[in-house]
XYZ file of N, CA, C and O in Angstrom:
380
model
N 0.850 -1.175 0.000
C 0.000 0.000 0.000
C 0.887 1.227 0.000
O 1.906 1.231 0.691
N 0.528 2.334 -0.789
C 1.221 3.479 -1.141
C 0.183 4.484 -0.423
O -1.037 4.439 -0.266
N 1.169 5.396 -0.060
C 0.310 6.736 0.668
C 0.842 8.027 -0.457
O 1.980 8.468 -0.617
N -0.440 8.415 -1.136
C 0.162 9.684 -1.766
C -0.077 11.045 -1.035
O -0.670 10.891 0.033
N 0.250 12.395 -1.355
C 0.219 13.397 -0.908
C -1.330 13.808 -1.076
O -1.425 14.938 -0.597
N -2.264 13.488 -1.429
C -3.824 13.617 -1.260
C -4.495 12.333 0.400
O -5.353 12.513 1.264
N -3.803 11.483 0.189
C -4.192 10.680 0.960
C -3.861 11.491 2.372
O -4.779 11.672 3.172
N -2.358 12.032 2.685
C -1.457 12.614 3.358
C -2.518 13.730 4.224
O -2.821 13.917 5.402
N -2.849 14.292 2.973
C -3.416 16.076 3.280
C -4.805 15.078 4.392
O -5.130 15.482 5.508
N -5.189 14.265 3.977
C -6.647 13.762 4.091
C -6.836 13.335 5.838
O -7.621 13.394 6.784
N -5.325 12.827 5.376
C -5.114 12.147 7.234
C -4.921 13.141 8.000
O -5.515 13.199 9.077
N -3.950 14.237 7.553
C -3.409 15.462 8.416
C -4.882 15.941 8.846
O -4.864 16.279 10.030
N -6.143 16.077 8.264
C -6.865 17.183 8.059
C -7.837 16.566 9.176
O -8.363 17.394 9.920
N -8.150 15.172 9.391
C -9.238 13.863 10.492
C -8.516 13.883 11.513
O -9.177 13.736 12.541
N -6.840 14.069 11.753
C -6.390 14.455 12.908
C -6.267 16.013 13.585
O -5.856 16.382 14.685
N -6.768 16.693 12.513
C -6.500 18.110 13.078
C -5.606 18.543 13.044
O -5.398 19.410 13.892
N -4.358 18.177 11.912
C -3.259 18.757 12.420
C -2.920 19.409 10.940
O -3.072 18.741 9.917
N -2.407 20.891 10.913
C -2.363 21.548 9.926
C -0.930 21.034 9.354
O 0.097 20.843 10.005
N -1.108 20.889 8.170
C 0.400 20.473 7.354
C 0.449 21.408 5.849
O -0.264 21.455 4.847
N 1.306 21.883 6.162
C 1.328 23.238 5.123
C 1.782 22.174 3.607
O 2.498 21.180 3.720
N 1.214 22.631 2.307
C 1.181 21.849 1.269
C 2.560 21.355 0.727
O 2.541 20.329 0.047
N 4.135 22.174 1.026
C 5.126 21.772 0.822
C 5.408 20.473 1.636
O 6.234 19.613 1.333
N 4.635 20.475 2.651
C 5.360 19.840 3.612
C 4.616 18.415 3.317
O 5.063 17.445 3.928
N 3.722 18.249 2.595
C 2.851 16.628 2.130
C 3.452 15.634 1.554
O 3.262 14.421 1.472
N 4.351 16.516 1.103
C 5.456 15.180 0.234
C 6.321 14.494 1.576
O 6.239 13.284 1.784
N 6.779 14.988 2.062
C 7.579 14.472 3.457
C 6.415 13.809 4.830
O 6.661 13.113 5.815
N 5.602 14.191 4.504
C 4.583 13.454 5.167
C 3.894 11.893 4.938
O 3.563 10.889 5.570
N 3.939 12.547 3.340
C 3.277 11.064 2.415
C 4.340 9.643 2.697
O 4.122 8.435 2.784
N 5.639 10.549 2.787
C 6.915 9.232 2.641
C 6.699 8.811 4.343
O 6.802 7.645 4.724
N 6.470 9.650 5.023
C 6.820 9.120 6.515
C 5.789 8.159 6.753
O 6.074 7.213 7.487
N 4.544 8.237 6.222
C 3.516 7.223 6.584
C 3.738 5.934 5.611
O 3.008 4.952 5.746
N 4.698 5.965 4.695
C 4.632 5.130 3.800
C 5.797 4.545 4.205
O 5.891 3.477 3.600
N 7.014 4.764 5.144
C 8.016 4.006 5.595
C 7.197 3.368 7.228
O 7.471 2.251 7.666
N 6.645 3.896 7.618
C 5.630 3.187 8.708
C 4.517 2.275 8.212
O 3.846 1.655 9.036
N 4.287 2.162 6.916
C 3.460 1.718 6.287
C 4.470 -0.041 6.120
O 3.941 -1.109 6.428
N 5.548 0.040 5.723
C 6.525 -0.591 4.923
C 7.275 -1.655 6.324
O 7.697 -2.807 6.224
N 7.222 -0.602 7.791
C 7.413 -1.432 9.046
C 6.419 -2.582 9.065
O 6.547 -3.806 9.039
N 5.419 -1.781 9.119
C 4.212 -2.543 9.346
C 4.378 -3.927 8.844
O 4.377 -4.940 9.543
N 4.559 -3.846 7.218
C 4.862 -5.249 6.274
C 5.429 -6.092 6.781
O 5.130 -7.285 6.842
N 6.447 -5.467 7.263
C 8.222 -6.063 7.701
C 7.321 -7.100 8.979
O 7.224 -8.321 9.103
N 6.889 -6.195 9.610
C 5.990 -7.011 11.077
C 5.058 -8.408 10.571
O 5.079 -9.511 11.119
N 4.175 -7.970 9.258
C 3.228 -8.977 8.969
C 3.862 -10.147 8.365
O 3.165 -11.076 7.958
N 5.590 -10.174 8.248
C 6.130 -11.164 7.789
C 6.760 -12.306 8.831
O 7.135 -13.418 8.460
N 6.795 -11.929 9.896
C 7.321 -12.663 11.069
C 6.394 -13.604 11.511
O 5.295 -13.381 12.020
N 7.166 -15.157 11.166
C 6.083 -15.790 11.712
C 5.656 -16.021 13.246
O 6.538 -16.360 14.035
N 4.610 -15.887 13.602
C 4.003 -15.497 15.295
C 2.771 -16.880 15.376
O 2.009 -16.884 16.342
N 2.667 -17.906 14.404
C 1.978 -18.925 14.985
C 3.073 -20.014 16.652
O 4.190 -20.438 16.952
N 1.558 -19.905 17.196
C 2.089 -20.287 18.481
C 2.808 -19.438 19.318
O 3.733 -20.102 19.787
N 2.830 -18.584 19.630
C 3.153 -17.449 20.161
C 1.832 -16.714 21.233
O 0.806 -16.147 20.856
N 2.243 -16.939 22.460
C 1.054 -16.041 23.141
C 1.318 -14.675 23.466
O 2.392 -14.189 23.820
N -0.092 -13.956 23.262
C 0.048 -12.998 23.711
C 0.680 -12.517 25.350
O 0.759 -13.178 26.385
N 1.114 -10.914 25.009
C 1.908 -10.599 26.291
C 1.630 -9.677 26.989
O 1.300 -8.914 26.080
N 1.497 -9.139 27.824
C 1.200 -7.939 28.210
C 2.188 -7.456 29.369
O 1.949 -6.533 30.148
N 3.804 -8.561 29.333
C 4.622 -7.946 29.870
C 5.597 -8.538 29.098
O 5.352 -9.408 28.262
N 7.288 -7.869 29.475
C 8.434 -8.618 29.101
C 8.637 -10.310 30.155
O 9.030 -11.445 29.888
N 8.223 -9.755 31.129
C 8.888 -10.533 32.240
C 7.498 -11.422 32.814
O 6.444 -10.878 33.144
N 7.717 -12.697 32.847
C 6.206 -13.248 32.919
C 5.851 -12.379 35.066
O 6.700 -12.205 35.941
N 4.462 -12.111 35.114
C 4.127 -11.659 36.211
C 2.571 -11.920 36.492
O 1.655 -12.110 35.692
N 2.572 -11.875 37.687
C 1.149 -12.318 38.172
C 0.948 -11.067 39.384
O 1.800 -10.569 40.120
N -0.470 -10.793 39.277
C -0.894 -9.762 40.145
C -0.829 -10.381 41.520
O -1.162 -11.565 41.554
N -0.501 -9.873 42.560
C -0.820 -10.397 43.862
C -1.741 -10.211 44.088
O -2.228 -9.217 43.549
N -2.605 -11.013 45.018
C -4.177 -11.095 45.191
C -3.798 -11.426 46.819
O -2.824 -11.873 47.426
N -4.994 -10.994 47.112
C -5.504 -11.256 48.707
C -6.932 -11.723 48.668
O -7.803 -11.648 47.802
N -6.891 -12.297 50.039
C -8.359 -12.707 50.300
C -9.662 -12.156 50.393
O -9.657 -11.728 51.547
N -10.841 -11.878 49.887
C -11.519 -11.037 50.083
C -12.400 -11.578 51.308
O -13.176 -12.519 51.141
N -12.243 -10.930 52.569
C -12.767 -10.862 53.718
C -13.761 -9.523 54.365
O -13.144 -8.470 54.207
N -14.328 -9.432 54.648
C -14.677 -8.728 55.484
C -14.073 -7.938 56.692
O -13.964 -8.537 57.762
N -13.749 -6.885 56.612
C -13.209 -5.655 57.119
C -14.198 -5.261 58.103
O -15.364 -5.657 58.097
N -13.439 -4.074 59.368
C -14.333 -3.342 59.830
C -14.709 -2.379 59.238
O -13.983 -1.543 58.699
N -16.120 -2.392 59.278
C -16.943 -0.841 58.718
C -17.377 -0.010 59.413
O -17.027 -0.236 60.572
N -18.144 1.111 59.305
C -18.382 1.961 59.862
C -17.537 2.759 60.256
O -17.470 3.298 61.361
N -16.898 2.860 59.417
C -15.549 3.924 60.182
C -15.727 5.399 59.318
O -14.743 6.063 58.995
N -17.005 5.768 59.025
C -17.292 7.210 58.600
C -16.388 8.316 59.349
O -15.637 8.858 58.538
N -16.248 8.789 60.616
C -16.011 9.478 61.372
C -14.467 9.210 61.448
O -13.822 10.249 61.304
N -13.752 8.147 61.627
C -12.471 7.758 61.087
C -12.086 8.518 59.854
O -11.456 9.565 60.006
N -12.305 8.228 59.007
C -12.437 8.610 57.677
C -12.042 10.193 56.927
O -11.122 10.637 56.241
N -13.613 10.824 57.642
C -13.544 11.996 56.890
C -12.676 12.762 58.188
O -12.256 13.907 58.022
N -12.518 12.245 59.102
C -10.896 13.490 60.402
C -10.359 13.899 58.933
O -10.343 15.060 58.523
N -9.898 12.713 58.167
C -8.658 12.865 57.417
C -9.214 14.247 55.979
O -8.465 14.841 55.204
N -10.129 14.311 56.053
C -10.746 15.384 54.945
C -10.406 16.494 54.782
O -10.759 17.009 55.843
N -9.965 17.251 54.205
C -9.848 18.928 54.676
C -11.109 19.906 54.680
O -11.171 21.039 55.157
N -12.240 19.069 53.932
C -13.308 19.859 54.413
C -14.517 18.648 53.812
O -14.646 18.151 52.694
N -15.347 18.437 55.181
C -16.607 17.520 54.284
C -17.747 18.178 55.262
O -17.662 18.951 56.217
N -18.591 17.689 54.763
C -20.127 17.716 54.632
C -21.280 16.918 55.007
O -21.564 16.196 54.051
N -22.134 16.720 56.067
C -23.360 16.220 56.003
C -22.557 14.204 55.786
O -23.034 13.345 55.044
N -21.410 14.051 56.633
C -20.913 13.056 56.096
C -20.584 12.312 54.915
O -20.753 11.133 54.603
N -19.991 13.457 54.248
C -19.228 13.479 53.082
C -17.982 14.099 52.471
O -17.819 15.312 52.598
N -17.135 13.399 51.851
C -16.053 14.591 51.129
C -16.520 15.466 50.545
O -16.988 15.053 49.484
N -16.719 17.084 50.758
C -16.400 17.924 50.105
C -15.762 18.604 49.423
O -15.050 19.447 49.969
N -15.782 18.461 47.562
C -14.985 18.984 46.735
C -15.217 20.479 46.136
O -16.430 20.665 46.045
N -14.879 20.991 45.937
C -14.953 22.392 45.411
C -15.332 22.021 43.911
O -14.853 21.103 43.244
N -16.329 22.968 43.521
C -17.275 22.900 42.498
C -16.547 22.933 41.047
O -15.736 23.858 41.010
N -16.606 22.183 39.837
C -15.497 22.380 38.721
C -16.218 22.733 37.527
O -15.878 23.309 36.494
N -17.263 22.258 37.918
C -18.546 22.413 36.111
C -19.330 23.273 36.933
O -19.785 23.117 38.066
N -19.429 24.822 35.592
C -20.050 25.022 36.071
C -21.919 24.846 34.984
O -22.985 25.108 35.542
């Protein structure tokens, strides 16, 4: 797949990003050598291969889900710098 300088202007224009018309030719090539990685990637064979979502194999630590003491409202909001009617009070952002 080839990216020309219409295609270029087309993408610049759905991302919002202004690209002055000299500058499309150097644009067109940059998506078209990322274009050309891409290939390079779809040639590696990856059957049998699991997915990863780290380098280093890892597992989340987990705990037991038990039951805690509750009621600790009054505990709680000491730590507040300002609450309410037994609540955190935040200062207003929308208006």
């Amino acid at each position: 797949m080839s990216i020309d300088t219409e295609t270029a202007a087309k993408v610049a224009k759905l991302a919002r990003i202004k690209v002055e018309d000299d500058a499309l030719p150097a644009l067109a090539e940059e998506f078209n050598t990322i274009l050309g990685f891409i290939e390079q990637l779809n040639e590696v064979d990856v059957e049998g291969v699991e997915p990863m979502t780290s380098v280093t194999p890892m597992r989340l630590k987990r705990r037991e889900d038990v039951v805690t003491e509750g009621d600790q409202q009054d505990k709680i909001l000491a730590n507040a710098p300002d609450a309410r009617e037994g609540f955190f009070a935040v200062p207003k952002v929308v208006e």
